[in-house]
mmCIF file of C-alpha atoms in Angstrom:
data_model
loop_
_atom_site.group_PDB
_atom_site.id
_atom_site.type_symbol
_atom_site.label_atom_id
_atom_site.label_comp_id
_atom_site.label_asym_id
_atom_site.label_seq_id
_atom_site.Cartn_x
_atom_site.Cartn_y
_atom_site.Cartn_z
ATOM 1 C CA UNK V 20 -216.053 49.723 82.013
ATOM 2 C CA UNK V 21 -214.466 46.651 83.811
ATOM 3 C CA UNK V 22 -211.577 45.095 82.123
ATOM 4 C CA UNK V 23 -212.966 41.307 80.581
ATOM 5 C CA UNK V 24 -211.034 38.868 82.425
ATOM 6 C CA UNK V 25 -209.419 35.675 80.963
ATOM 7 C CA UNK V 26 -210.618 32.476 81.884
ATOM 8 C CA UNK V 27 -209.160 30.882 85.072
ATOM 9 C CA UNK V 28 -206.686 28.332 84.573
ATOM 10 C CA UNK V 29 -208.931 25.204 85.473
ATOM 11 C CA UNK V 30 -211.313 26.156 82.448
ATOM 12 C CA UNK V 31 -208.750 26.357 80.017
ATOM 13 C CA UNK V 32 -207.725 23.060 80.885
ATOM 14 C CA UNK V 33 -211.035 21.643 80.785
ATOM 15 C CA UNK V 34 -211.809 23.044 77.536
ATOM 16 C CA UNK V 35 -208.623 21.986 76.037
ATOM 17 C CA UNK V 36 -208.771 18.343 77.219
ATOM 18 C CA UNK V 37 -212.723 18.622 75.750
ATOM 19 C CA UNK V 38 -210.917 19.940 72.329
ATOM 20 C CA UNK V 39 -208.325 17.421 72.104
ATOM 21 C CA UNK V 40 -211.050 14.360 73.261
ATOM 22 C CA UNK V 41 -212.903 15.480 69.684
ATOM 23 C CA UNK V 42 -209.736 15.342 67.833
ATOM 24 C CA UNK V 43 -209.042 12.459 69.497
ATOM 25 C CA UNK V 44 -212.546 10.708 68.457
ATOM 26 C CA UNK V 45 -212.829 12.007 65.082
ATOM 27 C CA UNK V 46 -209.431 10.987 64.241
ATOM 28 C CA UNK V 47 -209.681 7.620 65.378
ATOM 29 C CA UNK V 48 -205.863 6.571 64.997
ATOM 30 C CA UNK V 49 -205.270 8.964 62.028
ATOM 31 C CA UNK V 50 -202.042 11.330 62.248
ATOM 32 C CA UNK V 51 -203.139 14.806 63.437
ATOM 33 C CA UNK V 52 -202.255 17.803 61.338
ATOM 34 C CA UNK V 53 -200.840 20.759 63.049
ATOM 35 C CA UNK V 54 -201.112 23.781 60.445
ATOM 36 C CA UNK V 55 -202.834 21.901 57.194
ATOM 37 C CA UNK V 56 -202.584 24.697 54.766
ATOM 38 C CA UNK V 57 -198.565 24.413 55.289
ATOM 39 C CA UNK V 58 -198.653 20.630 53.626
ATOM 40 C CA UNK V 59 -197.128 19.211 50.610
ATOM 41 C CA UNK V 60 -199.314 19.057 47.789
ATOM 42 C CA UNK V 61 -198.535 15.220 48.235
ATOM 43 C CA UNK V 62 -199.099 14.916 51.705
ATOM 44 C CA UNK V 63 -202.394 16.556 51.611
ATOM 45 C CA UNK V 64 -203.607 14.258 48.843
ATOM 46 C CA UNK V 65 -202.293 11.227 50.906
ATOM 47 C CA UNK V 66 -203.936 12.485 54.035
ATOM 48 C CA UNK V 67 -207.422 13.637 52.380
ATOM 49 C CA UNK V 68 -207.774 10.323 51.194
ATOM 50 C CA UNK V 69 -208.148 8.900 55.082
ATOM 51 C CA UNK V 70 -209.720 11.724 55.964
ATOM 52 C CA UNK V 71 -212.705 11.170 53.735
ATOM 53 C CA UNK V 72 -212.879 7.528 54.719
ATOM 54 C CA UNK V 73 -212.694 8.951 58.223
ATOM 55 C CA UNK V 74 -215.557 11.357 57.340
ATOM 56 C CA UNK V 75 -217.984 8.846 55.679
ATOM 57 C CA UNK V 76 -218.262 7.428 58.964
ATOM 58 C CA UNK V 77 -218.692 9.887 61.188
ATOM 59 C CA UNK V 78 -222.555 11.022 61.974
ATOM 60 C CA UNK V 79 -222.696 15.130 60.675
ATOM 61 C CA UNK V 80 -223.539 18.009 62.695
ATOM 62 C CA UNK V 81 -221.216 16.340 65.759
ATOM 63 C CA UNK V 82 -217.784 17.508 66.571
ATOM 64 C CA UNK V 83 -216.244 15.327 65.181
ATOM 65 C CA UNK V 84 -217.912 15.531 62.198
ATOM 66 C CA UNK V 85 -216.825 19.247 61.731
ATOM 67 C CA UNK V 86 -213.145 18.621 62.591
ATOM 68 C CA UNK V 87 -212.396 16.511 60.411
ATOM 69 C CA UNK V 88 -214.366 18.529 57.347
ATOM 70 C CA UNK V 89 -212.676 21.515 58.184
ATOM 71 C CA UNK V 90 -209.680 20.052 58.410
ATOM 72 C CA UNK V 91 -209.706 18.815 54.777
ATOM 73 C CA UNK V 92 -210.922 22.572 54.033
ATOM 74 C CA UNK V 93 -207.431 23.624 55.053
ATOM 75 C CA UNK V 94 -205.874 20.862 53.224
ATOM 76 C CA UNK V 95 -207.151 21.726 49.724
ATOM 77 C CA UNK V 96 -206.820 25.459 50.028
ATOM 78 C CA UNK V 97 -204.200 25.180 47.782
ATOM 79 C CA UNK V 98 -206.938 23.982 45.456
ATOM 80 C CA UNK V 99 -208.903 27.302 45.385
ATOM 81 C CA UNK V 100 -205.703 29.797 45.324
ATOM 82 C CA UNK V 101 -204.689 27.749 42.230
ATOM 83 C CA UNK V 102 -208.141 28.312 40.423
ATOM 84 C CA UNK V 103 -208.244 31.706 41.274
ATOM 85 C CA UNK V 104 -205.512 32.493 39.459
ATOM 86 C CA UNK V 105 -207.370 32.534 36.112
ATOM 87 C CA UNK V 106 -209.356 35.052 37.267
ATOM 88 C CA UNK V 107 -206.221 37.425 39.023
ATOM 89 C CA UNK V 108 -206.751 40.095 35.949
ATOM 90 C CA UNK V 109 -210.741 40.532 37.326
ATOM 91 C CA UNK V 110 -211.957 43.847 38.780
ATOM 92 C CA UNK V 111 -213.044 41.612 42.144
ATOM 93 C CA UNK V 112 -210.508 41.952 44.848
ATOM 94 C CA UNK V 113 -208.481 38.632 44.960
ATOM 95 C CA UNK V 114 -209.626 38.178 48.390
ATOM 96 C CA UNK V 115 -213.301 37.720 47.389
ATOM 97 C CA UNK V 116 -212.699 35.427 44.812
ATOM 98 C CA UNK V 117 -210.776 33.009 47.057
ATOM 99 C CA UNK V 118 -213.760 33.175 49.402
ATOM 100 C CA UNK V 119 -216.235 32.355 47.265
ATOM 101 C CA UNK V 120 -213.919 29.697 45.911
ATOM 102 C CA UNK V 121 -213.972 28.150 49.526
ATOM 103 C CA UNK V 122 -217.233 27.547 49.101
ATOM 104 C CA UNK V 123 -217.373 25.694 46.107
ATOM 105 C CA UNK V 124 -214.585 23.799 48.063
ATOM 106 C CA UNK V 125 -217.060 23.008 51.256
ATOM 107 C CA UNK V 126 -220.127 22.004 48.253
ATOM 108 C CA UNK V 127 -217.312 19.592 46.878
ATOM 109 C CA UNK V 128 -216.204 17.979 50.296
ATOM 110 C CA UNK V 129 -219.880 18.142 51.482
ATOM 111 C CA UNK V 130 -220.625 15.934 48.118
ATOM 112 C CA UNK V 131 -217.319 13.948 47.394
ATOM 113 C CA UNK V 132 -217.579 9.930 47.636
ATOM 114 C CA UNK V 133 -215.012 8.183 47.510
ATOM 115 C CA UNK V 134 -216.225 4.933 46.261
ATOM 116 C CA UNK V 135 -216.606 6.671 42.616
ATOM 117 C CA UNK V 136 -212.440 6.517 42.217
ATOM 118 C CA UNK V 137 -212.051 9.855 41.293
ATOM 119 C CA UNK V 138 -208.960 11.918 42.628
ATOM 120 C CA UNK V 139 -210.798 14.880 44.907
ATOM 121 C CA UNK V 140 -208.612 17.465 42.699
ATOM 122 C CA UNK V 141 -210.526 16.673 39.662
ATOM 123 C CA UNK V 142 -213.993 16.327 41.448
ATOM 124 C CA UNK V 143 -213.160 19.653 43.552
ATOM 125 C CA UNK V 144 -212.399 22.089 40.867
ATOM 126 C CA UNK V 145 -215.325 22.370 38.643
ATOM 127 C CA UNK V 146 -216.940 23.426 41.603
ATOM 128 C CA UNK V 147 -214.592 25.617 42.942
ATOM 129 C CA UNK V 148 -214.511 27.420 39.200
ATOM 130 C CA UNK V 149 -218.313 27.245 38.923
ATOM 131 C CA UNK V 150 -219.023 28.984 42.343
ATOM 132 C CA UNK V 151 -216.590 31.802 40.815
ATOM 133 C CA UNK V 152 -217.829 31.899 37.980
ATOM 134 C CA UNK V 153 -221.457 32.344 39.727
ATOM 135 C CA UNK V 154 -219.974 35.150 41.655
ATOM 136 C CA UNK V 155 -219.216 36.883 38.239
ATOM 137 C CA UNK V 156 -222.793 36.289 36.668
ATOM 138 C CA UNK V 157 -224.232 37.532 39.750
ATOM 139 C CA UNK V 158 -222.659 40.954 39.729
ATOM 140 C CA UNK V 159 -222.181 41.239 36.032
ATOM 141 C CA UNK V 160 -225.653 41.655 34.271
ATOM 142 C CA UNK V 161 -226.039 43.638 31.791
ATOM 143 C CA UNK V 162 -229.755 44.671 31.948
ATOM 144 C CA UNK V 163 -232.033 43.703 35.094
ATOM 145 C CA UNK V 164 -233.664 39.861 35.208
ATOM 146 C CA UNK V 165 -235.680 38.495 38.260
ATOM 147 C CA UNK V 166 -233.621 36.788 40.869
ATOM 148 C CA UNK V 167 -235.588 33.699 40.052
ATOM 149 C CA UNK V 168 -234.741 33.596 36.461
ATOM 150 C CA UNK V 169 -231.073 34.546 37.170
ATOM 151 C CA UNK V 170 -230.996 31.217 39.662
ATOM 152 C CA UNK V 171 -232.574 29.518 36.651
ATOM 153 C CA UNK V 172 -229.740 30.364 34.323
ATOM 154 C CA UNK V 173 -227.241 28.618 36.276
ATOM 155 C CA UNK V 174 -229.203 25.865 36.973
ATOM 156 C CA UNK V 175 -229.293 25.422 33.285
ATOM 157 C CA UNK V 176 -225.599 25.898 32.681
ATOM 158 C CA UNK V 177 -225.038 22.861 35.594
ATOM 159 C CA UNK V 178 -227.415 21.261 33.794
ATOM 160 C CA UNK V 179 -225.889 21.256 30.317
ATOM 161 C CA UNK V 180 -222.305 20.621 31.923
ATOM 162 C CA UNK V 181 -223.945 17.431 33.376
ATOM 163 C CA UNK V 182 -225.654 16.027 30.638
ATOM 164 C CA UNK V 183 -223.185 16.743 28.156
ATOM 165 C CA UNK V 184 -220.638 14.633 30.251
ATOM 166 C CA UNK V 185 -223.373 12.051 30.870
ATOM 167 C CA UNK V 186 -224.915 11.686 27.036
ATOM 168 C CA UNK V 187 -221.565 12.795 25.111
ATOM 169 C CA UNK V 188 -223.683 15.505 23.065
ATOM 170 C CA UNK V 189 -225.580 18.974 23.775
ATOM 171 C CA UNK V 190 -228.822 18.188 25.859
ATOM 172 C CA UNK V 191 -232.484 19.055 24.460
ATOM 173 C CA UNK V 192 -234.508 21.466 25.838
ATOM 174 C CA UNK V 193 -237.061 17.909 26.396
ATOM 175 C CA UNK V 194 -234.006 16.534 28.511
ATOM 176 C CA UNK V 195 -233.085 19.339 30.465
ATOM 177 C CA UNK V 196 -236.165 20.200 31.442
ATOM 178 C CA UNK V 197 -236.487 16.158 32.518
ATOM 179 C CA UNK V 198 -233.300 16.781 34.361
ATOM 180 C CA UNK V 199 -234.325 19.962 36.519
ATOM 181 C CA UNK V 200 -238.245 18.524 37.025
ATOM 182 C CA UNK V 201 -239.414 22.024 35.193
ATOM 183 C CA UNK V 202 -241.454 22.524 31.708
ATOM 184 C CA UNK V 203 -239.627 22.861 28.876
ATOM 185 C CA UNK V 204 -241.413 26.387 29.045
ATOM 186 C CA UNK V 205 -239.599 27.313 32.070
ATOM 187 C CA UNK V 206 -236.285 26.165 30.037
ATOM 188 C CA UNK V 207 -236.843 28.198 27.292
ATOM 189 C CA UNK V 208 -237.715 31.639 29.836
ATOM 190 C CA UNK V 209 -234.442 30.602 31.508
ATOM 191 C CA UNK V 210 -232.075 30.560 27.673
ATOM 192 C CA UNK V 211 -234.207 33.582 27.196
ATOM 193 C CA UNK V 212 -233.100 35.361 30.241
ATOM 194 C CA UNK V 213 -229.449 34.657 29.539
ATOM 195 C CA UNK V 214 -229.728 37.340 26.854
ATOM 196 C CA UNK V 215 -229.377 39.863 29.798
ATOM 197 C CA UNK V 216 -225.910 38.714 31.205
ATOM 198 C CA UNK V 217 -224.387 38.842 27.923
ATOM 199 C CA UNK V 218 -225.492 41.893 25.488
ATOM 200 C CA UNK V 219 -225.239 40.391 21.861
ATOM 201 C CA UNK V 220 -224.574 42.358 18.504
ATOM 202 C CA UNK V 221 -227.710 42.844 16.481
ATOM 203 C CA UNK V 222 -225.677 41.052 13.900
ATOM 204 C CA UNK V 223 -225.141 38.179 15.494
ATOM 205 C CA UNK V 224 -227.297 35.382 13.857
ATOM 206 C CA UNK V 225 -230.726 34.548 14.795
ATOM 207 C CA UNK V 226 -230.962 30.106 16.560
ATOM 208 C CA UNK V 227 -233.630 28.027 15.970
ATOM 209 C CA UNK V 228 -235.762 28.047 19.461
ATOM 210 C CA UNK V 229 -236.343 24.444 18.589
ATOM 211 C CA UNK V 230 -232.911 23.777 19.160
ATOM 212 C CA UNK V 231 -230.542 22.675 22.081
ATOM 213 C CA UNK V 232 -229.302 25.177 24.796
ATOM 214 C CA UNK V 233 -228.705 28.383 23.212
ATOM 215 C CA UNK V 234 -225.127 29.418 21.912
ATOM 216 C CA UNK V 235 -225.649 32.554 24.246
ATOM 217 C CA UNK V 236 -226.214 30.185 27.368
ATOM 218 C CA UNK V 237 -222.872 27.991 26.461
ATOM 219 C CA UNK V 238 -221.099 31.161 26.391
ATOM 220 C CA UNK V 239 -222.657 32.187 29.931
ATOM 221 C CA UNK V 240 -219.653 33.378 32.508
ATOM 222 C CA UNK V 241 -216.944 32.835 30.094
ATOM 223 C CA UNK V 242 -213.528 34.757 29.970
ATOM 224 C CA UNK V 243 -212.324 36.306 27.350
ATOM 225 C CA UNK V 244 -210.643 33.313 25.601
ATOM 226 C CA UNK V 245 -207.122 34.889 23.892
ATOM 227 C CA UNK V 246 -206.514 36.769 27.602
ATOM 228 C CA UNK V 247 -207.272 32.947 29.247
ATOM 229 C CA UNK V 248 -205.200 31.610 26.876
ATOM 230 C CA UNK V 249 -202.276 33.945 27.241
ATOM 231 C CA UNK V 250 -202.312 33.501 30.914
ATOM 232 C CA UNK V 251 -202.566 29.280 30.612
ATOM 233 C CA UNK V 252 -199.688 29.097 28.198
ATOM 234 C CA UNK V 253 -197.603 31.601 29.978
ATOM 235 C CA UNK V 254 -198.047 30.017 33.562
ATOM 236 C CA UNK V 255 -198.051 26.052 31.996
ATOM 237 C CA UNK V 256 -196.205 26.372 28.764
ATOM 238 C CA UNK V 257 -192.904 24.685 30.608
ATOM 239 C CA UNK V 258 -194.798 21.870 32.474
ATOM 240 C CA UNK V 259 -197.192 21.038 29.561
ATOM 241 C CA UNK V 260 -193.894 20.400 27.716
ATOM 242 C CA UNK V 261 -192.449 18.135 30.069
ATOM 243 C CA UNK V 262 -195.403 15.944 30.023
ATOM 244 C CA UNK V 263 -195.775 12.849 27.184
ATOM 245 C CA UNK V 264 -197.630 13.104 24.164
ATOM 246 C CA UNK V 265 -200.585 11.408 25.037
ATOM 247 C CA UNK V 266 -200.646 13.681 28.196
ATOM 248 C CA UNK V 267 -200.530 16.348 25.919
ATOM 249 C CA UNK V 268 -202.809 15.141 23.480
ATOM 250 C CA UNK V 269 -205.657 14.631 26.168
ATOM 251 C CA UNK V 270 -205.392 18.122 27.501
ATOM 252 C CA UNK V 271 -205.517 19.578 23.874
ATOM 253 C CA UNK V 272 -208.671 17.256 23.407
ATOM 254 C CA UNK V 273 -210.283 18.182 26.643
ATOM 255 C CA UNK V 274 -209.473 22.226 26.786
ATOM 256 C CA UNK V 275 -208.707 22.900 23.518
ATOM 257 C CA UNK V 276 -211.316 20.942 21.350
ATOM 258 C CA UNK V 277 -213.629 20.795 24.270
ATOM 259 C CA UNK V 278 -214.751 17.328 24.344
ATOM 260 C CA UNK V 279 -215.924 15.233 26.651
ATOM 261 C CA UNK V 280 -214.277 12.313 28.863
ATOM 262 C CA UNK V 281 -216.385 9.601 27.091
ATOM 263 C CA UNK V 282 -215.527 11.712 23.342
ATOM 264 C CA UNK V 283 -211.961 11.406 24.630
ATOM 265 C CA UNK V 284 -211.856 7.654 25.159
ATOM 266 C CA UNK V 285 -213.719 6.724 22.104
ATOM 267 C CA UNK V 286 -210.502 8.933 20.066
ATOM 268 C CA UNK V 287 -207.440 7.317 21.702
ATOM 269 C CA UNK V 288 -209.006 3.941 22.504
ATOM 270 C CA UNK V 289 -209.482 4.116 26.475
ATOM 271 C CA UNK V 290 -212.489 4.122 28.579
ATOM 272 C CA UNK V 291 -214.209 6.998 29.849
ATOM 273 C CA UNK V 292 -212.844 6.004 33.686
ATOM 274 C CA UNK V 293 -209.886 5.660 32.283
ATOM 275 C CA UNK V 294 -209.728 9.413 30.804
ATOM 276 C CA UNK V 295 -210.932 10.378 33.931
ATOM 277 C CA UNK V 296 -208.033 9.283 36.426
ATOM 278 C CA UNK V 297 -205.255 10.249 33.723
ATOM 279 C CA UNK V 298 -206.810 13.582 33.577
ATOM 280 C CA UNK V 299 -206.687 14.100 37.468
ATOM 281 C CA UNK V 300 -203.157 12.798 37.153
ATOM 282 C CA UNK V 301 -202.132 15.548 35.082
ATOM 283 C CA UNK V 302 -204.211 18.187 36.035
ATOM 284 C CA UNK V 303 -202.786 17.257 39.336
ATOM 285 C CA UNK V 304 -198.926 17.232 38.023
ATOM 286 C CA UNK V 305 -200.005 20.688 37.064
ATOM 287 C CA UNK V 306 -201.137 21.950 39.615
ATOM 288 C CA UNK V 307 -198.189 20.810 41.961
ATOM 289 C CA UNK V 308 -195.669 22.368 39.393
ATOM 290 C CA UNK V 309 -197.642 26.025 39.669
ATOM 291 C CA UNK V 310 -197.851 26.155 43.288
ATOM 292 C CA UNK V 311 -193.836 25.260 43.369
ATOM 293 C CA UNK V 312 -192.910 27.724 41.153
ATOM 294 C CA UNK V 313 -195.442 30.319 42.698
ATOM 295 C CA UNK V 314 -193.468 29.397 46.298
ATOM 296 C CA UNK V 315 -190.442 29.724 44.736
ATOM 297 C CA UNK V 316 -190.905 33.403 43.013
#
């Protein structure tokens, strides 16, 4: 068989003065990144900030279009090693996990806006965590359910995480199936199928069906909570202590009583946008202080 042989010299050329034309364009004036996943943790929020103005503008499915997207892909990698490590004790090979948490990072860039004044760090990382969390439920059911009613189930769990930020309480069954354009029938098959990710004791107390989402759906995906816990404290326990009380109050409010941003706001005083950028300040803080001490171990 005939050895393949490497372009001539004239088509590299061409192609790399094509290449750097697109970066060029798509840039438009912005500083180009050489190796993106090698960036500060400030540097990359500074320069994902132009480069989602810079994306807004451009038209998708052009060149430019995808430079610039996968661009801030490599930026925020940092985002998606740092959520996988609450799941480093799972059977899944670490590898997976930050795969599948790349794609919850594309969803997030693919949906981010910037006009909402949100840092992308606290819009990003839901979505990283909940297209983990769907890699879990997908291989982890305990008895066989359709495809169609597993795809239901986390529909509804979106769902519920929406609403409950956007009404301050537990949706109905009435609103959620408003919210997803189903009948409340098809709500109550999804809560129902839920029962076969997570295999309940036959003591566990009977619900009302004419209640809210189902104590067995809120519990969909979740981690064993003293193992989560042990891992948090261990990993944060010195840079939650060298944040202020209120800092520390809000994260005890959010993570450890579980309420919402608006719930928050109405306790200390603030608004609900208000909650929202301290929150991605110091989940932010966070974060930079983990990946520090993770480069310097």
């Amino acid at each position: 068989m005939p050895t393949p042989r490497n372009p001539p010299a004239t088509a590299r050329t061409r192609a790399d003065a094509e290449q750097a034309a697109v970066r060029e364009r798509a840039l438009d004036g912005l500083p180009e990144v050489d190796r993106p996943t090698e960036v500060s943790t400030g540097d990359a929020q500074t320069l994902s900030t132009a480069l989602f103005a810079r994306l807004e503008k451009l038209e998708k499915g052009t060149p430019e279009h995808a430079y610039v997207r996968n661009t801030l892909v490599e930026l925020n990698l940092s985002l998606v090693k740092f959520a996988a490590r609450r799941f480093r004790n799972r059977a899944e090979p670490a590898e997976d996990i930050v795969q599948v948490g790349t794609i919850g990072l594309i969803k997030a860039i693919d949906r981010f806006e910037t006009g909402r004044q949100v840092e992308f760090s606290a819009f990003a990382l839901p979505t990283i965590v909940g297209e983990m969390k769907r890699f879990f439920r997908d291989t982890s059911w305990a008895v066989q359910v359709p495809r169609r009613l597993q795809e239901l189930r986390i529909e509804l769990a979106k769902a519920v995480d929406t609403l409950e930020q956007r009404l301050g309480r537990r949706p109905t069954r009435a609103e959620l199936a408003a919210h997803l354009h189903v009948a409340e029938e098809s709500v109550a098959e999804g809560e129902q199928a839920s029962n076969g990710y997570v295999a309940r004791s036959l003591d566990t107390p009977a619900w009302d069906d004419k209640s809210t989402v189902t104590e067995g759906t809120r519990r969909l995906g979740a981690e064993e909570g003293a193992f989560e816990l042990i891992d948090a404290l261990e990993s944060l326990k010195p840079l939650i202590a060298g944040l202020d009380v209120r800092d520390r109050r809000i994260l005890a409010l959010r993570f450890g009583e579980e309420l919402t941003q608006a719930q928050i706001g109405e306790r200390l005083g603030l608004s609900q946008m208000h909650i929202s950028r301290l929150l991605a300040r110091i989940l932010d803080e966070l974060r930079t202080g983990l990946l520090e001490d993770a480069r310097d171990r």
